[in-house]
Amino acid sequence: MRKSLLAVAALMGASVLPAHAVSFKVAEDVSGNMGFKAQIWGQYLGERTSGNKSALDFSLNNVRLYANGNVGKYMYFFSNLDFTPASSRATDAAIGLKFMDELRIQAGLYRTPFSRAALTDSYTYLIPTGYFYGGYNVAAPLPGPTTYRNAGLTVWGDIADAMVKYYIGVFDGPYNNSTGTKGKDNLMYTVRLQFTPTMLGFKGEKGYGLRDTYLGRQNVLSFGVGYATQKCGDTTAGACNTGAGNLSFTTKAWTVDAKHEQKFGDFIPNVELAYFDVKDVNTGKDDRKGYYLQVGGIYDQVVGIGKPGLALRYDYSEEKKQLTGAKTKYKRFGGAVNYFLKGQDALIQLAVDSVDRPTGQKDYTDVTLAFQVQF
């Protein structure tokens, strides 16, 4: 069964499947996998405003039913159905054609290929609270309601055993004019390139998505660069209209990132960093930028009933309002102790996030106890 799972994963472009997905076979050339994932959190939430006391909160961060597979020789599919107290929806659903490793075309709703952060599955996080906790989410292609995911089409591939990865995408983007009084429908365009020096013994990150850690299964050294842009204008409805008539601006974003994870004996150190810069975010043509640095390590031996690990993180993000010159800045110091009972298929995490907010807003510290299972 394990070989069949890996074969399907290679066809559809999955990065790494959970260890015990349930496989199915409808016909000789129609097969795939189904599975379940869940993240349950208990949190101490620090005081956000004066007079608003700290609180203890229990939450269902995410429950996911997923399916993926292939239909025929060339076509693949994948979907994620996510459930939270706030919503139940298909967060990912795509159909693709794989002509060869170097050329695949997929369409649907899925992670937008821009930054490493945007392509990383939350079920692989070393710190459960993720990227830019409490600050601007500049990890997304363009700031707006779309965050990491969007509907569109992507041409992508792994070249020379994933020494080079490329993505070229066209999406609705945050300034989608598909509702209300329609104007000119300006699309969002993204490009991402990623390089791994496989000639030095590192293994390319195959598949569409990426991971926060590979748990020592492969040594990774990758460098990525991404660009995204979309014009907002020529419409009297949707995100480009604030009641003042037709507005026009073009948002442009770029990012660079790097990751290194390598196993040395029983120790698996991990380091990841990235920088983001976004121009003309909204009708005020504000600028946003930020960066993060994450370091960590996993001890690849069982201590008690699991393998321990530690991760530390620093995030910085700011927005500058071009009309007034005012700046708002966020800083986040985060860390997590990880306890891998069965890799990331059975995981316990204890995280602390200290957020330094702009003048006039109260700083706070949160503590998160997270439980995760997946198969």
Tab-separated table of C-alpha atoms in Angstrom:
chain	number	residue	atom	x	y	z
A	1	MET	CA	0.000	0.000	0.000
A	2	ARG	CA	2.828	2.416	0.822
A	3	LYS	CA	4.181	2.166	-2.727
A	4	SER	CA	0.760	2.884	-4.203
A	5	LEU	CA	0.368	5.953	-1.952
A	6	LEU	CA	3.704	7.315	-3.082
A	7	ALA	CA	2.833	6.693	-6.724
A	8	VAL	CA	-0.382	8.677	-6.410
A	9	ALA	CA	1.442	11.411	-4.497
A	10	ALA	CA	3.996	11.727	-7.276
A	11	LEU	CA	1.285	11.942	-9.922
A	12	MET	CA	-0.820	14.591	-8.185
A	13	GLY	CA	2.107	16.586	-6.872
A	14	ALA	CA	1.542	16.088	-3.145
A	15	SER	CA	4.569	16.947	-1.037
A	16	VAL	CA	4.378	14.202	1.629
A	17	LEU	CA	1.305	12.167	2.520
A	18	PRO	CA	0.425	11.160	6.094
A	19	ALA	CA	1.668	7.698	6.949
A	20	HIS	CA	-1.664	5.851	6.922
A	21	ALA	CA	-4.037	7.422	4.407
A	22	VAL	CA	-6.849	5.101	3.318
A	23	SER	CA	-6.373	4.096	-0.308
A	24	PHE	CA	-9.175	3.334	-2.736
A	25	LYS	CA	-9.392	1.963	-6.255
A	26	VAL	CA	-12.513	2.533	-8.321
A	27	ALA	CA	-11.139	1.126	-11.579
A	28	GLU	CA	-7.817	0.002	-13.017
A	29	ASP	CA	-6.813	3.594	-13.752
A	30	VAL	CA	-8.871	5.409	-11.091
A	31	SER	CA	-7.374	5.384	-7.571
A	32	GLY	CA	-6.484	7.633	-4.708
A	33	ASN	CA	-6.386	8.254	-0.980
A	34	MET	CA	-8.691	9.643	1.692
A	35	GLY	CA	-7.895	10.739	5.211
A	36	PHE	CA	-8.648	12.771	8.310
A	37	LYS	CA	-6.782	15.546	10.131
A	38	ALA	CA	-7.551	17.513	13.293
A	39	GLN	CA	-5.997	20.294	15.376
A	40	ILE	CA	-7.414	20.961	18.866
A	41	TRP	CA	-6.171	23.980	20.837
A	42	GLY	CA	-6.319	25.162	24.414
A	43	GLN	CA	-5.087	28.742	24.872
A	44	TYR	CA	-4.302	31.338	27.476
A	45	LEU	CA	-5.069	34.614	25.677
A	46	GLY	CA	-3.348	37.664	27.098
A	47	GLU	CA	-5.141	40.935	27.759
A	48	ARG	CA	-5.595	42.836	24.466
A	49	THR	CA	-7.052	46.086	25.808
A	50	SER	CA	-7.116	47.760	29.201
A	51	GLY	CA	-10.043	46.463	31.196
A	52	ASN	CA	-10.437	43.419	28.938
A	53	LYS	CA	-9.076	40.593	31.052
A	54	SER	CA	-7.025	37.624	29.887
A	55	ALA	CA	-8.943	34.446	29.146
A	56	LEU	CA	-8.708	30.699	28.797
A	57	ASP	CA	-10.095	29.441	25.507
A	58	PHE	CA	-10.582	25.987	23.988
A	59	SER	CA	-11.028	25.793	20.234
A	60	LEU	CA	-11.283	23.511	17.262
A	61	ASN	CA	-8.583	25.109	15.170
A	62	ASN	CA	-9.193	22.826	12.190
A	63	VAL	CA	-10.735	19.509	11.194
A	64	ARG	CA	-10.046	18.321	7.657
A	65	LEU	CA	-11.312	15.538	5.430
A	66	TYR	CA	-9.159	15.159	2.343
A	67	ALA	CA	-9.028	13.137	-0.839
A	68	ASN	CA	-6.576	12.958	-3.717
A	69	GLY	CA	-5.771	10.650	-6.569
A	70	ASN	CA	-5.653	10.157	-10.318
A	71	VAL	CA	-8.168	9.444	-13.073
A	72	GLY	CA	-6.485	7.940	-16.081
A	73	LYS	CA	-2.875	8.376	-17.032
A	74	TYR	CA	-2.644	12.169	-17.021
A	75	MET	CA	-5.347	13.661	-14.780
A	76	TYR	CA	-5.049	14.119	-11.013
A	77	PHE	CA	-7.208	15.762	-8.340
A	78	PHE	CA	-7.096	16.823	-4.709
A	79	SER	CA	-9.473	18.406	-2.220
A	80	ASN	CA	-9.534	19.525	1.410
A	81	LEU	CA	-12.835	19.953	3.250
A	82	ASP	CA	-12.155	22.030	6.369
A	83	PHE	CA	-14.435	22.419	9.383
A	84	THR	CA	-14.172	25.055	12.117
A	85	PRO	CA	-16.788	26.607	14.415
A	86	ALA	CA	-16.907	29.610	12.059
A	87	SER	CA	-17.217	27.819	8.720
A	88	SER	CA	-17.321	24.548	6.826
A	89	ARG	CA	-16.003	24.727	3.284
A	90	ALA	CA	-13.730	23.335	0.606
A	91	THR	CA	-10.499	25.197	1.249
A	92	ASP	CA	-8.748	23.375	-1.601
A	93	ALA	CA	-10.164	21.671	-4.666
A	94	ALA	CA	-8.278	21.277	-7.915
A	95	ILE	CA	-8.017	19.184	-11.058
A	96	GLY	CA	-4.746	18.956	-12.929
A	97	LEU	CA	-2.979	17.432	-15.894
A	98	LYS	CA	0.483	15.953	-15.529
A	99	PHE	CA	2.244	15.569	-18.870
A	100	MET	CA	5.637	15.050	-17.204
A	101	ASP	CA	7.403	16.105	-14.010
A	102	GLU	CA	8.491	19.284	-15.763
A	103	LEU	CA	5.014	20.302	-16.983
A	104	ARG	CA	1.740	20.223	-15.077
A	105	ILE	CA	-1.346	22.386	-15.397
A	106	GLN	CA	-3.910	22.632	-12.608
A	107	ALA	CA	-7.025	24.705	-12.013
A	108	GLY	CA	-9.262	25.217	-8.990
A	109	LEU	CA	-9.067	26.782	-5.548
A	110	TYR	CA	-5.766	26.177	-3.757
A	111	ARG	CA	-2.621	27.725	-2.285
A	112	THR	CA	-1.328	30.592	-4.399
A	113	PRO	CA	2.292	30.078	-5.536
A	114	PHE	CA	4.059	33.168	-4.240
A	115	SER	CA	5.908	32.701	-0.946
A	116	ARG	CA	7.159	29.663	0.905
A	117	ALA	CA	4.744	30.591	3.694
A	118	ALA	CA	1.804	30.538	1.291
A	119	LEU	CA	2.719	27.041	0.074
A	120	THR	CA	3.376	25.456	3.487
A	121	ASP	CA	0.726	23.175	4.985
A	122	SER	CA	-0.273	24.139	8.549
A	123	TYR	CA	-0.156	20.450	9.533
A	124	THR	CA	3.640	20.606	9.130
A	125	TYR	CA	4.235	23.730	11.270
A	126	LEU	CA	6.938	23.603	13.938
A	127	ILE	CA	5.105	26.448	15.719
A	128	PRO	CA	1.347	25.777	15.580
A	129	THR	CA	0.267	29.433	15.539
A	130	GLY	CA	2.010	29.888	12.195
A	131	TYR	CA	3.258	32.921	10.302
A	132	PHE	CA	2.985	36.575	11.418
A	133	TYR	CA	0.922	35.895	14.479
A	134	GLY	CA	-0.772	39.149	15.518
A	135	GLY	CA	0.685	41.216	12.661
A	136	TYR	CA	0.044	41.911	9.003
A	137	ASN	CA	-0.255	38.784	6.910
A	138	VAL	CA	2.243	39.835	4.272
A	139	ALA	CA	2.982	36.158	3.634
A	140	ALA	CA	-0.073	36.166	1.364
A	141	PRO	CA	0.445	37.048	-2.318
A	142	LEU	CA	-1.532	40.285	-2.024
A	143	PRO	CA	-3.071	41.499	1.245
A	144	GLY	CA	-6.811	41.130	1.112
A	145	PRO	CA	-9.618	38.663	1.720
A	146	THR	CA	-7.922	35.861	-0.238
A	147	THR	CA	-5.027	35.289	2.209
A	148	TYR	CA	-3.115	32.171	1.071
A	149	ARG	CA	-5.672	30.595	-1.242
A	150	ASN	CA	-7.350	31.721	-4.438
A	151	ALA	CA	-9.174	30.425	-7.502
A	152	GLY	CA	-7.185	30.241	-10.699
A	153	LEU	CA	-4.893	28.262	-12.985
A	154	THR	CA	-1.213	27.382	-12.570
A	155	VAL	CA	1.441	25.950	-14.850
A	156	TRP	CA	4.170	24.397	-12.725
A	157	GLY	CA	6.828	21.708	-12.681
A	158	ASP	CA	9.920	20.133	-11.132
A	159	ILE	CA	13.004	20.303	-13.362
A	160	ALA	CA	16.062	18.049	-12.977
A	161	ASP	CA	14.718	16.090	-10.006
A	162	ALA	CA	13.323	19.316	-8.455
A	163	MET	CA	16.644	21.134	-8.581
A	164	VAL	CA	14.487	23.910	-10.078
A	165	LYS	CA	10.782	24.411	-9.330
A	166	TYR	CA	8.676	26.924	-11.180
A	167	TYR	CA	5.109	28.200	-10.862
A	168	ILE	CA	3.279	30.579	-13.213
A	169	GLY	CA	-0.246	31.416	-12.069
A	170	VAL	CA	-3.256	33.541	-12.941
A	171	PHE	CA	-5.976	34.028	-10.287
A	172	ASP	CA	-9.058	36.055	-9.398
A	173	GLY	CA	-7.068	37.803	-6.670
A	174	PRO	CA	-8.374	40.048	-3.856
A	175	TYR	CA	-9.750	42.634	-6.292
A	176	ASN	CA	-12.228	40.293	-7.928
A	177	ASN	CA	-14.977	42.096	-9.880
A	178	SER	CA	-17.154	39.030	-10.386
A	179	THR	CA	-20.004	40.297	-8.186
A	180	GLY	CA	-22.220	43.367	-8.311
A	181	THR	CA	-22.015	45.840	-11.182
A	182	LYS	CA	-19.208	44.443	-13.291
A	183	GLY	CA	-16.366	46.524	-14.624
A	184	LYS	CA	-13.050	45.470	-16.111
A	185	ASP	CA	-11.978	42.169	-14.560
A	186	ASN	CA	-8.300	42.586	-13.708
A	187	LEU	CA	-6.611	39.291	-12.778
A	188	MET	CA	-3.797	38.582	-10.319
A	189	TYR	CA	-0.576	37.154	-11.757
A	190	THR	CA	2.044	35.265	-9.749
A	191	VAL	CA	5.450	33.787	-10.521
A	192	ARG	CA	7.670	31.740	-8.211
A	193	LEU	CA	11.055	30.109	-8.806
A	194	GLN	CA	12.833	27.842	-6.344
A	195	PHE	CA	16.356	26.398	-6.530
A	196	THR	CA	17.936	23.489	-4.639
A	197	PRO	CA	21.654	22.663	-5.111
A	198	THR	CA	21.073	18.946	-5.614
A	199	MET	CA	24.662	18.606	-6.842
A	200	LEU	CA	25.703	19.154	-3.190
A	201	GLY	CA	23.620	16.218	-2.005
A	202	PHE	CA	20.425	18.062	-1.040
A	203	LYS	CA	17.073	16.695	-2.153
A	204	GLY	CA	14.636	18.819	-4.143
A	205	GLU	CA	11.202	19.472	-2.650
A	206	LYS	CA	8.966	17.669	-5.114
A	207	GLY	CA	5.272	18.356	-5.490
A	208	TYR	CA	3.113	21.462	-5.402
A	209	GLY	CA	3.218	22.185	-1.663
A	210	LEU	CA	6.049	22.646	0.824
A	211	ARG	CA	6.662	21.672	4.461
A	212	ASP	CA	7.960	23.391	7.580
A	213	THR	CA	9.960	20.254	8.408
A	214	TYR	CA	10.734	16.925	6.744
A	215	LEU	CA	11.586	15.261	10.080
A	216	GLY	CA	14.990	14.145	8.860
A	217	ARG	CA	13.637	12.167	5.900
A	218	GLN	CA	15.549	14.390	3.462
A	219	ASN	CA	18.194	17.101	3.647
A	220	VAL	CA	16.853	20.362	2.229
A	221	LEU	CA	18.500	23.602	1.125
A	222	SER	CA	16.249	25.783	-1.000
A	223	PHE	CA	16.146	29.392	-2.193
A	224	GLY	CA	12.954	30.950	-3.524
A	225	VAL	CA	11.796	34.189	-5.109
A	226	GLY	CA	8.203	35.203	-5.854
A	227	TYR	CA	6.306	38.058	-7.490
A	228	ALA	CA	2.604	38.927	-7.609
A	229	THR	CA	0.638	41.836	-9.036
A	230	GLN	CA	-2.942	42.914	-9.672
A	231	LYS	CA	-4.613	46.122	-10.804
A	232	CYS	CA	-7.708	47.321	-9.019
A	233	GLY	CA	-9.888	49.741	-10.963
A	234	ASP	CA	-12.429	50.409	-13.711
A	235	THR	CA	-15.349	49.176	-11.659
A	236	THR	CA	-18.129	50.591	-9.517
A	237	ALA	CA	-18.480	47.512	-7.346
A	238	GLY	CA	-16.391	45.193	-5.237
A	239	ALA	CA	-13.090	45.770	-3.464
A	240	CYS	CA	-12.092	48.752	-5.630
A	241	ASN	CA	-15.066	50.911	-4.671
A	242	THR	CA	-15.372	52.842	-1.398
A	243	GLY	CA	-18.359	54.959	-2.399
A	244	ALA	CA	-16.206	57.583	-4.062
A	245	GLY	CA	-16.638	56.285	-7.606
A	246	ASN	CA	-14.089	54.502	-9.761
A	247	LEU	CA	-10.704	54.053	-8.126
A	248	SER	CA	-7.526	52.683	-9.671
A	249	PHE	CA	-4.260	51.380	-8.279
A	250	THR	CA	-1.907	48.441	-8.901
A	251	THR	CA	-0.586	46.332	-6.041
A	252	LYS	CA	2.812	44.716	-6.522
A	253	ALA	CA	4.461	42.225	-4.167
A	254	TRP	CA	7.757	40.353	-4.118
A	255	THR	CA	9.453	37.984	-1.700
A	256	VAL	CA	12.684	36.052	-1.201
A	257	ASP	CA	13.030	33.070	1.136
A	258	ALA	CA	15.435	30.308	2.113
A	259	LYS	CA	15.282	27.070	4.090
A	260	HIS	CA	17.892	24.621	5.375
A	261	GLU	CA	17.186	21.372	7.215
A	262	GLN	CA	19.812	18.650	7.536
A	263	LYS	CA	20.191	15.621	9.762
A	264	PHE	CA	23.406	15.255	11.753
A	265	GLY	CA	23.373	11.982	13.627
A	266	ASP	CA	20.400	12.145	15.991
A	267	PHE	CA	19.927	15.906	15.632
A	268	ILE	CA	17.874	17.619	12.887
A	269	PRO	CA	18.492	21.395	12.866
A	270	ASN	CA	16.143	23.635	10.890
A	271	VAL	CA	16.397	27.282	9.802
A	272	GLU	CA	14.030	29.320	7.622
A	273	LEU	CA	13.898	33.004	6.732
A	274	ALA	CA	12.055	35.277	4.333
A	275	TYR	CA	11.476	38.925	3.390
A	276	PHE	CA	8.307	40.420	1.877
A	277	ASP	CA	7.623	43.804	0.272
A	278	VAL	CA	4.196	44.940	-0.964
A	279	LYS	CA	3.523	48.301	-2.666
A	280	ASP	CA	0.198	50.128	-3.070
A	281	VAL	CA	-1.887	47.786	-0.958
A	282	ASN	CA	-5.195	49.663	-1.076
A	283	THR	CA	-6.866	52.883	-2.195
A	284	GLY	CA	-4.532	54.773	0.131
A	285	LYS	CA	-1.607	53.162	-1.724
A	286	ASP	CA	-0.036	51.993	1.549
A	287	ASP	CA	3.170	49.961	1.643
A	288	ARG	CA	3.689	46.826	3.720
A	289	LYS	CA	6.841	44.858	4.354
A	290	GLY	CA	8.114	42.282	6.771
A	291	TYR	CA	10.474	39.438	7.471
A	292	TYR	CA	10.798	36.413	9.710
A	293	LEU	CA	13.485	34.093	11.021
A	294	GLN	CA	12.751	30.656	12.428
A	295	VAL	CA	15.298	28.254	13.921
A	296	GLY	CA	14.690	24.912	15.507
A	297	GLY	CA	15.763	21.356	15.965
A	298	ILE	CA	14.455	17.839	16.546
A	299	TYR	CA	16.121	15.112	18.583
A	300	ASP	CA	15.611	11.993	16.487
A	301	GLN	CA	15.428	9.546	19.387
A	302	VAL	CA	12.457	8.546	21.530
A	303	VAL	CA	12.434	10.154	24.969
A	304	GLY	CA	9.581	8.702	26.963
A	305	ILE	CA	6.893	8.053	24.341
A	306	GLY	CA	7.963	10.540	21.663
A	307	LYS	CA	10.728	12.576	20.051
A	308	PRO	CA	11.280	16.115	21.413
A	309	GLY	CA	11.891	19.247	19.388
A	310	LEU	CA	12.191	23.009	19.836
A	311	ALA	CA	11.508	25.952	17.511
A	312	LEU	CA	12.001	29.717	17.963
A	313	ARG	CA	10.680	32.469	15.739
A	314	TYR	CA	10.862	36.228	15.234
A	315	ASP	CA	8.458	38.105	12.958
A	316	TYR	CA	8.447	41.767	12.018
A	317	SER	CA	5.884	43.544	9.856
A	318	GLU	CA	5.002	47.173	9.247
A	319	GLU	CA	2.692	49.347	7.189
A	320	LYS	CA	3.512	52.862	5.984
A	321	LYS	CA	0.656	55.107	4.937
A	322	GLN	CA	1.863	57.098	1.955
A	323	LEU	CA	-0.696	59.893	2.403
A	324	THR	CA	0.298	60.683	6.004
A	325	GLY	CA	3.692	58.990	6.394
A	326	ALA	CA	2.447	57.229	9.547
A	327	LYS	CA	3.885	53.795	10.353
A	328	THR	CA	2.451	50.897	12.310
A	329	LYS	CA	4.793	48.115	13.387
A	330	TYR	CA	4.306	44.627	14.778
A	331	LYS	CA	6.880	42.329	16.355
A	332	ARG	CA	6.310	38.765	17.422
A	333	PHE	CA	8.613	36.549	19.488
A	334	GLY	CA	7.391	32.970	19.353
A	335	GLY	CA	8.528	29.539	20.324
A	336	ALA	CA	7.259	25.995	20.692
A	337	VAL	CA	8.256	22.749	22.352
A	338	ASN	CA	7.253	19.861	20.096
A	339	TYR	CA	6.689	16.258	21.101
A	340	PHE	CA	6.368	13.917	18.122
A	341	LEU	CA	4.573	10.725	19.203
A	342	LYS	CA	4.449	9.533	15.587
A	343	GLY	CA	6.017	12.241	13.472
A	344	GLN	CA	3.426	14.910	12.680
A	345	ASP	CA	0.682	12.283	12.476
A	346	ALA	CA	0.460	12.361	16.291
A	347	LEU	CA	1.900	15.572	17.736
A	348	ILE	CA	1.694	17.697	20.898
A	349	GLN	CA	2.940	21.307	20.853
A	350	LEU	CA	3.280	23.933	23.591
A	351	ALA	CA	3.782	27.402	22.110
A	352	VAL	CA	4.290	30.913	23.500
A	353	ASP	CA	3.717	34.039	21.392
A	354	SER	CA	4.619	37.512	22.635
A	355	VAL	CA	3.295	40.277	20.360
A	356	ASP	CA	4.640	43.839	20.426
A	357	ARG	CA	1.988	46.078	18.839
A	358	PRO	CA	2.030	49.716	17.629
A	359	THR	CA	1.859	52.675	20.004
A	360	GLY	CA	-1.625	52.989	21.414
A	361	GLN	CA	-2.279	49.242	21.270
A	362	LYS	CA	-1.595	46.901	24.171
A	363	ASP	CA	1.104	44.247	23.838
A	364	TYR	CA	0.113	40.731	24.843
A	365	THR	CA	1.384	37.188	25.330
A	366	ASP	CA	-0.518	34.010	24.452
A	367	VAL	CA	0.186	30.393	25.381
A	368	THR	CA	-1.120	27.589	23.149
A	369	LEU	CA	-1.336	23.874	23.881
A	370	ALA	CA	-2.012	22.133	20.559
A	371	PHE	CA	-2.887	18.517	19.796
A	372	GLN	CA	-2.701	17.191	16.231
A	373	VAL	CA	-3.552	13.909	14.533
A	374	GLN	CA	-3.686	12.967	10.863
A	375	PHE	CA	-3.900	9.846	8.761
